[in-house]
Short mmCIF file of C-alpha atoms in Angstrom, two decimals:
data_model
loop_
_atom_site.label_atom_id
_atom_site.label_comp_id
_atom_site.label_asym_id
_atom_site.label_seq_id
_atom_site.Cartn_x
_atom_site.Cartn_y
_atom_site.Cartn_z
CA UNK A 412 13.56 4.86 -17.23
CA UNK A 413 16.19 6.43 -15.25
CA UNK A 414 17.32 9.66 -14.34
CA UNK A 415 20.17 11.85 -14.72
CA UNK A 416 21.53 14.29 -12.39
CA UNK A 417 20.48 17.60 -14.57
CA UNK A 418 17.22 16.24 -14.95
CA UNK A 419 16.56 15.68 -11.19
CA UNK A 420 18.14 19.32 -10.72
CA UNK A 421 15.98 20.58 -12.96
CA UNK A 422 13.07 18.84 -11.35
CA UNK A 423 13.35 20.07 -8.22
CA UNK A 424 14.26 23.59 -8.83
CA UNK A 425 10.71 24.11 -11.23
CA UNK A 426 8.71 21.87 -8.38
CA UNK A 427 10.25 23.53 -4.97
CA UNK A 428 9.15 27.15 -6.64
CA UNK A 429 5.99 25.72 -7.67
CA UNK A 430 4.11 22.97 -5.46
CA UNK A 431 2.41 23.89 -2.48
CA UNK A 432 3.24 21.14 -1.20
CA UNK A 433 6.78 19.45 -0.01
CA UNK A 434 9.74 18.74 -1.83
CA UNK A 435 13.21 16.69 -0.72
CA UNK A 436 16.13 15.77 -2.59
CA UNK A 437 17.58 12.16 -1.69
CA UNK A 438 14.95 11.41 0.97
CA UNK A 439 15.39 8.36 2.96
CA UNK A 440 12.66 5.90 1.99
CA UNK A 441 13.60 4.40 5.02
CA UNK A 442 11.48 6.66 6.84
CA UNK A 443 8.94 6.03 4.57
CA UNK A 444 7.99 2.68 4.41
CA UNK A 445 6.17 -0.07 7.14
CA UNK A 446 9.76 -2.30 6.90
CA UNK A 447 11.93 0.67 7.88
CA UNK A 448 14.11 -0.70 4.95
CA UNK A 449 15.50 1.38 2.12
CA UNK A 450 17.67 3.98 0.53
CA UNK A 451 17.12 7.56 -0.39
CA UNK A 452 14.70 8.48 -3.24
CA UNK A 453 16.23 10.96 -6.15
CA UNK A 454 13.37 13.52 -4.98
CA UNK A 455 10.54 13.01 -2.61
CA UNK A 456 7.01 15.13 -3.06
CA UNK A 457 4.35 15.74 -0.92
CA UNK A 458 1.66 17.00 -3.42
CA UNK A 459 -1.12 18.87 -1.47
CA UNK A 460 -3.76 19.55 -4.23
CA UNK A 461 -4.80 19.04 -7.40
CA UNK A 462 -2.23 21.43 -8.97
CA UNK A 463 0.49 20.01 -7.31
CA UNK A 464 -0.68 16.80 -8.50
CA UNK A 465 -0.70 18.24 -12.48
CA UNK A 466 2.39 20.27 -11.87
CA UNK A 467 4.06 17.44 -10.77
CA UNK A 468 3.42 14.93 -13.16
CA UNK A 469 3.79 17.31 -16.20
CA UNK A 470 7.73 18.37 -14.53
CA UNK A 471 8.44 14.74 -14.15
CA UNK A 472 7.13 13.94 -17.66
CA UNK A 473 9.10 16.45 -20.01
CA UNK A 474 12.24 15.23 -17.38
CA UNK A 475 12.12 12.13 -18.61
CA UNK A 476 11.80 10.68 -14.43
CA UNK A 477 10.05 7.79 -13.43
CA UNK A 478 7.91 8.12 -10.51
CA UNK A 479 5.60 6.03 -8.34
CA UNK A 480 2.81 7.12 -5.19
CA UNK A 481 3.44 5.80 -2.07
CA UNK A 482 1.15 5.74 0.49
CA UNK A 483 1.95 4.65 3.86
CA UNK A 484 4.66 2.43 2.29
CA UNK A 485 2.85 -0.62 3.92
CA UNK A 486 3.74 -3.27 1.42
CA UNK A 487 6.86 -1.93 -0.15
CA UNK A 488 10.41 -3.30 -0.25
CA UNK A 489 12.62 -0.16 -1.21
CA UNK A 490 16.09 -1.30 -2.22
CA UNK A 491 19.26 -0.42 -0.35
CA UNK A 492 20.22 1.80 -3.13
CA UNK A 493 17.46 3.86 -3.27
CA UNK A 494 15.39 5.11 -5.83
CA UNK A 495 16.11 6.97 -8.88
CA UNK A 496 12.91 8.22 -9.19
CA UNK A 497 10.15 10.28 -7.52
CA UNK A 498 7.98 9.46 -4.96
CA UNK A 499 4.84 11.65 -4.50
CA UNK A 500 3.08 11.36 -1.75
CA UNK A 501 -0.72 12.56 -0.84
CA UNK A 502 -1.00 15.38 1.45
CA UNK A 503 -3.46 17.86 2.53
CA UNK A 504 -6.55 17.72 0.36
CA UNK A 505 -6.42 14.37 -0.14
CA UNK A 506 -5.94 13.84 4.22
CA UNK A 507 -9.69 14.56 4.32
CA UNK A 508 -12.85 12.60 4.49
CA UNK A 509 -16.74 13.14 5.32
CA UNK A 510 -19.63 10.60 5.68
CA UNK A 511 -23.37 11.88 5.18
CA UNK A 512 -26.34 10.98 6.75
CA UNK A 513 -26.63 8.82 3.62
CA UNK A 514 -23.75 6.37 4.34
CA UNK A 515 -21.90 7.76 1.66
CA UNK A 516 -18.36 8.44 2.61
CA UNK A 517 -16.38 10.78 0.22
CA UNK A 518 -12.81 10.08 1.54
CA UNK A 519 -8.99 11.75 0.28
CA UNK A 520 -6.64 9.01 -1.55
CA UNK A 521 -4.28 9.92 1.62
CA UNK A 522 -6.64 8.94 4.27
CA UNK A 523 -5.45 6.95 6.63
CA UNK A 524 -7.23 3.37 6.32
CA UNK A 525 -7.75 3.50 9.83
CA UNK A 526 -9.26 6.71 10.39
CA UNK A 527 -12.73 5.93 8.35
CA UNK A 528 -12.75 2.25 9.88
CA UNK A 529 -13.38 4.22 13.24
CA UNK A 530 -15.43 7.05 11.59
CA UNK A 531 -17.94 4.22 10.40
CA UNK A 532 -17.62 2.51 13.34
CA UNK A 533 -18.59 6.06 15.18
CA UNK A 534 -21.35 6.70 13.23
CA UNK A 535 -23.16 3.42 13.22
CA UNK A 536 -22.31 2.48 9.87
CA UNK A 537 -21.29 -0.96 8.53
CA UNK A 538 -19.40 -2.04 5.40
CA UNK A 539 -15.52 -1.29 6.44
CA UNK A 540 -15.08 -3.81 9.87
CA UNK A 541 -13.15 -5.96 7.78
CA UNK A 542 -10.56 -3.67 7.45
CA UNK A 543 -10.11 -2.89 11.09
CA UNK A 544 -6.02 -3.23 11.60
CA UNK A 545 -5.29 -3.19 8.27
CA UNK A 546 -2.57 -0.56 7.62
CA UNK A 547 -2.21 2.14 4.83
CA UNK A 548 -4.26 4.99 2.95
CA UNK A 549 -7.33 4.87 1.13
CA UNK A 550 -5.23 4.90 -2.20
CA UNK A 551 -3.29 2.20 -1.63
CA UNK A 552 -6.07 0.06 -0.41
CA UNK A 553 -7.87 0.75 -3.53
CA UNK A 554 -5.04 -0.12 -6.10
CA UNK A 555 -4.96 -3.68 -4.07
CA UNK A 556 -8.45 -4.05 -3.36
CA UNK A 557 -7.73 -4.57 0.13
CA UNK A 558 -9.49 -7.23 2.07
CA UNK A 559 -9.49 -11.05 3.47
CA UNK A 560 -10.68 -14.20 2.38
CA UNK A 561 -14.42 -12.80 2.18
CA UNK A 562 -14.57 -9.35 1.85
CA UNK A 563 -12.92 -6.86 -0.02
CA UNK A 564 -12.61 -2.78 -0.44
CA UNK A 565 -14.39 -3.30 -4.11
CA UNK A 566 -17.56 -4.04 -1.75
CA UNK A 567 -18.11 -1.28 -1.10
CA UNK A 568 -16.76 1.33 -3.81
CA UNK A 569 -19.53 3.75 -5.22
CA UNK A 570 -16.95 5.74 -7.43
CA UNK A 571 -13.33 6.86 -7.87
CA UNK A 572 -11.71 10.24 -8.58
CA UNK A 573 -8.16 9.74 -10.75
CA UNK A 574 -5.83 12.27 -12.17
CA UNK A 575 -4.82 10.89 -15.56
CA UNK A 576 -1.93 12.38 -17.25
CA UNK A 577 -3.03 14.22 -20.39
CA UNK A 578 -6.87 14.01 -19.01
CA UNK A 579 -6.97 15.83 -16.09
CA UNK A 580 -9.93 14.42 -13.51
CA UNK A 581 -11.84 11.10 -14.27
CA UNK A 582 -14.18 9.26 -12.34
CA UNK A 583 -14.59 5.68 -12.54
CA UNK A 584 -17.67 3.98 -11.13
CA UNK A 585 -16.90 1.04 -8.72
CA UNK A 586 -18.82 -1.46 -11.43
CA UNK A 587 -16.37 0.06 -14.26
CA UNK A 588 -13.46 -1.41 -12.48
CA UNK A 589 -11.56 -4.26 -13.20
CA UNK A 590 -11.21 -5.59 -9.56
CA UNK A 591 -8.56 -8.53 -8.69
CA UNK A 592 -7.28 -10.74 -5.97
CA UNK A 593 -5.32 -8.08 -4.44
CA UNK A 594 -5.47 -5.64 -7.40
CA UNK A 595 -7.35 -3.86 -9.56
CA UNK A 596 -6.89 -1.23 -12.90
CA UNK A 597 -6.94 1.72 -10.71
CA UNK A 598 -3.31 2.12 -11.09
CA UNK A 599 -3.27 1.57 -14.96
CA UNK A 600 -5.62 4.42 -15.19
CA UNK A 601 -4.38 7.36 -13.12
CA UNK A 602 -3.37 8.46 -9.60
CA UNK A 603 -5.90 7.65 -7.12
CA UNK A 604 -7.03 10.88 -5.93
CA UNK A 605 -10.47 10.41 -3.69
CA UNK A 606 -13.03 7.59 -3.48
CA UNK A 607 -17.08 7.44 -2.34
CA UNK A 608 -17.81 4.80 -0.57
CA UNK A 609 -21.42 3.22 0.51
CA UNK A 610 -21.80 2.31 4.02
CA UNK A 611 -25.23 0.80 5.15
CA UNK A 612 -26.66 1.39 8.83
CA UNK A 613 -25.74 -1.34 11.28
CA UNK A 614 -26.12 -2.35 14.81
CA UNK A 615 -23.31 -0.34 17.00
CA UNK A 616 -22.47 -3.63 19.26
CA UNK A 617 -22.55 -6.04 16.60
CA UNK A 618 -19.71 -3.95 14.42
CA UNK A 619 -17.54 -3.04 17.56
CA UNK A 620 -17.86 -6.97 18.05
CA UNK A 621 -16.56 -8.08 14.78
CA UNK A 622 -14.06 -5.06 14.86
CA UNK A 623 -13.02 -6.75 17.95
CA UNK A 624 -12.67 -10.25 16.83
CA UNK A 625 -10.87 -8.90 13.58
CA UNK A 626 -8.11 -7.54 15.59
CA UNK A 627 -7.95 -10.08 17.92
CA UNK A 628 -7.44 -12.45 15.44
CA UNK A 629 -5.13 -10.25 13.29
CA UNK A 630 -2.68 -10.01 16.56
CA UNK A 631 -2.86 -13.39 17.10
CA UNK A 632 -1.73 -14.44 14.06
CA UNK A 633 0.46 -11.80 12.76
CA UNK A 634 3.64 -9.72 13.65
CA UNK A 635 2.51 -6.47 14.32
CA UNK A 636 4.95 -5.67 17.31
CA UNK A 637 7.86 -5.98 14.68
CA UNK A 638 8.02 -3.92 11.15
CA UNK A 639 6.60 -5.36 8.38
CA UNK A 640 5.19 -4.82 4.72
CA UNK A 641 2.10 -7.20 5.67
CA UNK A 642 1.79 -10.53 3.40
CA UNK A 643 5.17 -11.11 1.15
CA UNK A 644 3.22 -13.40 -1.02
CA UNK A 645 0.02 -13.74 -2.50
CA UNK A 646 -2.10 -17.58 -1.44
CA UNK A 647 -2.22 -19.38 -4.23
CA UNK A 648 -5.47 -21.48 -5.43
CA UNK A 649 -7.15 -23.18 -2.92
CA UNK A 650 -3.70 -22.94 -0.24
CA UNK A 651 -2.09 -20.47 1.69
CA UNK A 652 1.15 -19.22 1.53
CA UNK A 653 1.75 -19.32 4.93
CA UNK A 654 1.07 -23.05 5.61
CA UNK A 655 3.62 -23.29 2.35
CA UNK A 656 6.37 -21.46 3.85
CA UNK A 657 5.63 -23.12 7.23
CA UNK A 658 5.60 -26.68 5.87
CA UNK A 659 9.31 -26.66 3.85
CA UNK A 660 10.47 -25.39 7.54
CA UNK A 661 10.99 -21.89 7.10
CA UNK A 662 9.08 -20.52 9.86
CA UNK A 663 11.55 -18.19 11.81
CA UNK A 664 14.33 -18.38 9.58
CA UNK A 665 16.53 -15.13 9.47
CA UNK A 666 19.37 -13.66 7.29
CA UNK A 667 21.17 -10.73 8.92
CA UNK A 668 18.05 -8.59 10.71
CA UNK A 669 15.26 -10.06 8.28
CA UNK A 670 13.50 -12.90 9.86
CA UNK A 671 10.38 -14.76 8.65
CA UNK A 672 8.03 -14.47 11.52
CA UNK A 673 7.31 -16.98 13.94
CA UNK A 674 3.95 -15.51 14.11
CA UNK A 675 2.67 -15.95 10.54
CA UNK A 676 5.43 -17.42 8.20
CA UNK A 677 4.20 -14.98 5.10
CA UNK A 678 5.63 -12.09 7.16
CA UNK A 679 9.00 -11.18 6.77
CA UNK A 680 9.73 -8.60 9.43
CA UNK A 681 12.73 -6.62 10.12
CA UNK A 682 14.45 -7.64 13.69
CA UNK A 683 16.45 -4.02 14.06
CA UNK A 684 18.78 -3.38 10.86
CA UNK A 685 17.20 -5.25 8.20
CA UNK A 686 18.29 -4.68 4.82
CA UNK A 687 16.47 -5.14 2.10
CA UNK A 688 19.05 -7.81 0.35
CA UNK A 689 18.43 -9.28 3.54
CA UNK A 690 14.31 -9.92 2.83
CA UNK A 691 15.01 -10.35 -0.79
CA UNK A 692 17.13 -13.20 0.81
CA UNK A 693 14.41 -14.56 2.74
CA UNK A 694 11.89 -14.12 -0.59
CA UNK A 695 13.65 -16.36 -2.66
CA UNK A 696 14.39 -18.99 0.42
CA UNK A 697 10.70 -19.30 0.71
CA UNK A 698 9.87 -19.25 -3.26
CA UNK A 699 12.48 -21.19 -4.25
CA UNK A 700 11.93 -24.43 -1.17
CA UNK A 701 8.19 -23.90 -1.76
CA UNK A 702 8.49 -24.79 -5.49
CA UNK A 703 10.71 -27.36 -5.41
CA UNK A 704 9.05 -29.31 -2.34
CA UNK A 705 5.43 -28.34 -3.99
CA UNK A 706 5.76 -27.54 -7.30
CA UNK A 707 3.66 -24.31 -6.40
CA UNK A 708 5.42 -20.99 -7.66
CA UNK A 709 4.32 -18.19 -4.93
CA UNK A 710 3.89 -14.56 -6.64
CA UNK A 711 4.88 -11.75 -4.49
CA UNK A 712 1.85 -9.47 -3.10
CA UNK A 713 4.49 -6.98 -1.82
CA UNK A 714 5.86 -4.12 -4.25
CA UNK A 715 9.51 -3.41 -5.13
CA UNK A 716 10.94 0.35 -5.50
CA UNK A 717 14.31 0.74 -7.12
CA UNK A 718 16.83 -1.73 -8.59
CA UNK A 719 18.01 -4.99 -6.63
CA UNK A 720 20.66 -7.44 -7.04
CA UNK A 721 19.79 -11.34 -7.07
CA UNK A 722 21.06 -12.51 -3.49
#
């Protein structure tokens, strides 16, 4: 569903009088996203409560505009062109977290992933090490089910807080989901507004240690000096993506400032002015050599905002 111009005017005149919160007209998602990469966004809104939240969805509803919540735009491609859509974004209620004596950690959607990694970590509580390095918000790690090959953020869910359009508040329990290989209903169901999670006392040395060897590891092996929207595709069956890409002799090819990293060759990173035509470039390189040397089709993990033309 697109957008016309007196619908977006109308948008943001009835949510700049009436959100708490931020709103931007034609915001550069560029600014917005891991990659650096992409155009500006018809209006941009940084919801700060639950109001904002309602307010926003029922203004964007009865204007017939699309919309979509971006986190930390870690695993987004946003086209060239833009968006012409919304973007809300989490702000200040949803920035805060707490963890009880209990282990039970009641954390905003807009929480930095990082920031309860280290507030277990500081309080002697295990359950999130895996996720030491990895980049985003709470939210977004939730709608992926964020993880690696042996643990995953559905570990350790206790329950969910949505806002469902029509509904108002829900809360899932972390059994009631339908948790995937790098996805789960979440999205289907509502915006991701908070999440408890269950954290068990552990041994101080022995999760600084594998916090340790998870970053290690996760700088050895991947790009993080360079932009990047983390894994482009998801590992098929029993094989990695990676070792695909690497194997049909990809590894470190570029196309204007996109370049498939010589660190990790499921990384596309940008190399200083990137477009996004230029990874889309790269995207169907990779798929397209990987299926016709393998016969394997590789699925994108990343997400794509706006409308893109076939390179």
């Amino acid at each position: 569903m697109g957008c016309g111009h007196v619908g977006v005017n109308a948008a943001f005149k009835a949510l700049d009088d009436g959100l708490d919160g931020l709103v931007r007209y034609r915001e550069p998602l560029a600014r917005h996203t891991t990659l650096r990469i992409g155009g500006p966004v018809a209006l941009y809104l940084e919801c700060d409560t639950v109001s904002d939240v309602a307010l926003a969805l029922e203004v964007l509803t009865a204007e017939g505009i699309e919309f979509t919540v971006l986190g930390r735009g870690s695993n987004v491609l946003a086209a060239d062109d833009g968006y012409d859509g919304a973007v809300i974004v989490l702000g200040r209620e949803f920035r805060r977290y707490a963890l009880d004596t209990q282990g039970r950690l009641k954390a905003g959607a807009g929480v930095a992933l990082a920031a309860i990694v280290q507030e277990a970590f500081s309080a002697g509580m295990t359950g999130l090490e895996f996720a030491v390095g990895i980049p985003g918000t709470l939210g977004g790690a939730l709608c992926m089910n964020a993880g690696t090959r042996d643990e995953w953020i559905c570990d350790v869910v206790e329950s969910v807080v949505l806002y469902a359009a029509g509904h108002g508040l829900v809360s899932v329990r972390g059994p009631e989901v339908d948790w995937a290989y790098r996805g789960s209903s979440l999205a289907r169901q509502g915006i991701i507004l908070e999440s408890t999670l269950r954290l068990n006392p552990g041994d101080t040395s022995r999760i600084r240690a594998s916090m340790e060897s998870s970053l290690k590891r996760r700088r050895r092996n991947q790009p993080v000096a360079l932009p990047n929207a983390g894994s482009v595709f998801r590992n098929p069956e029993g094989d990695s993506a990676g070792r695909l890409i690497e194997s049909v002799g990809l590894k470190g090819a570029s196309v204007g400032g996109a370049q498939i990293s010589d660190a990790h060759a499921n990384f596309i990173v940008n190399a200083g002015d990137a477009t996004a035509h230029d990874f889309l470039t790269l995207v169907h390189m990779a798929r397209d050599a990987v299926l016709e040397q393998h016969g394997i089709e590789l699925k994108p993990e990343i997400k794509f905002l706006g409308s893109f033309k076939s390179p």
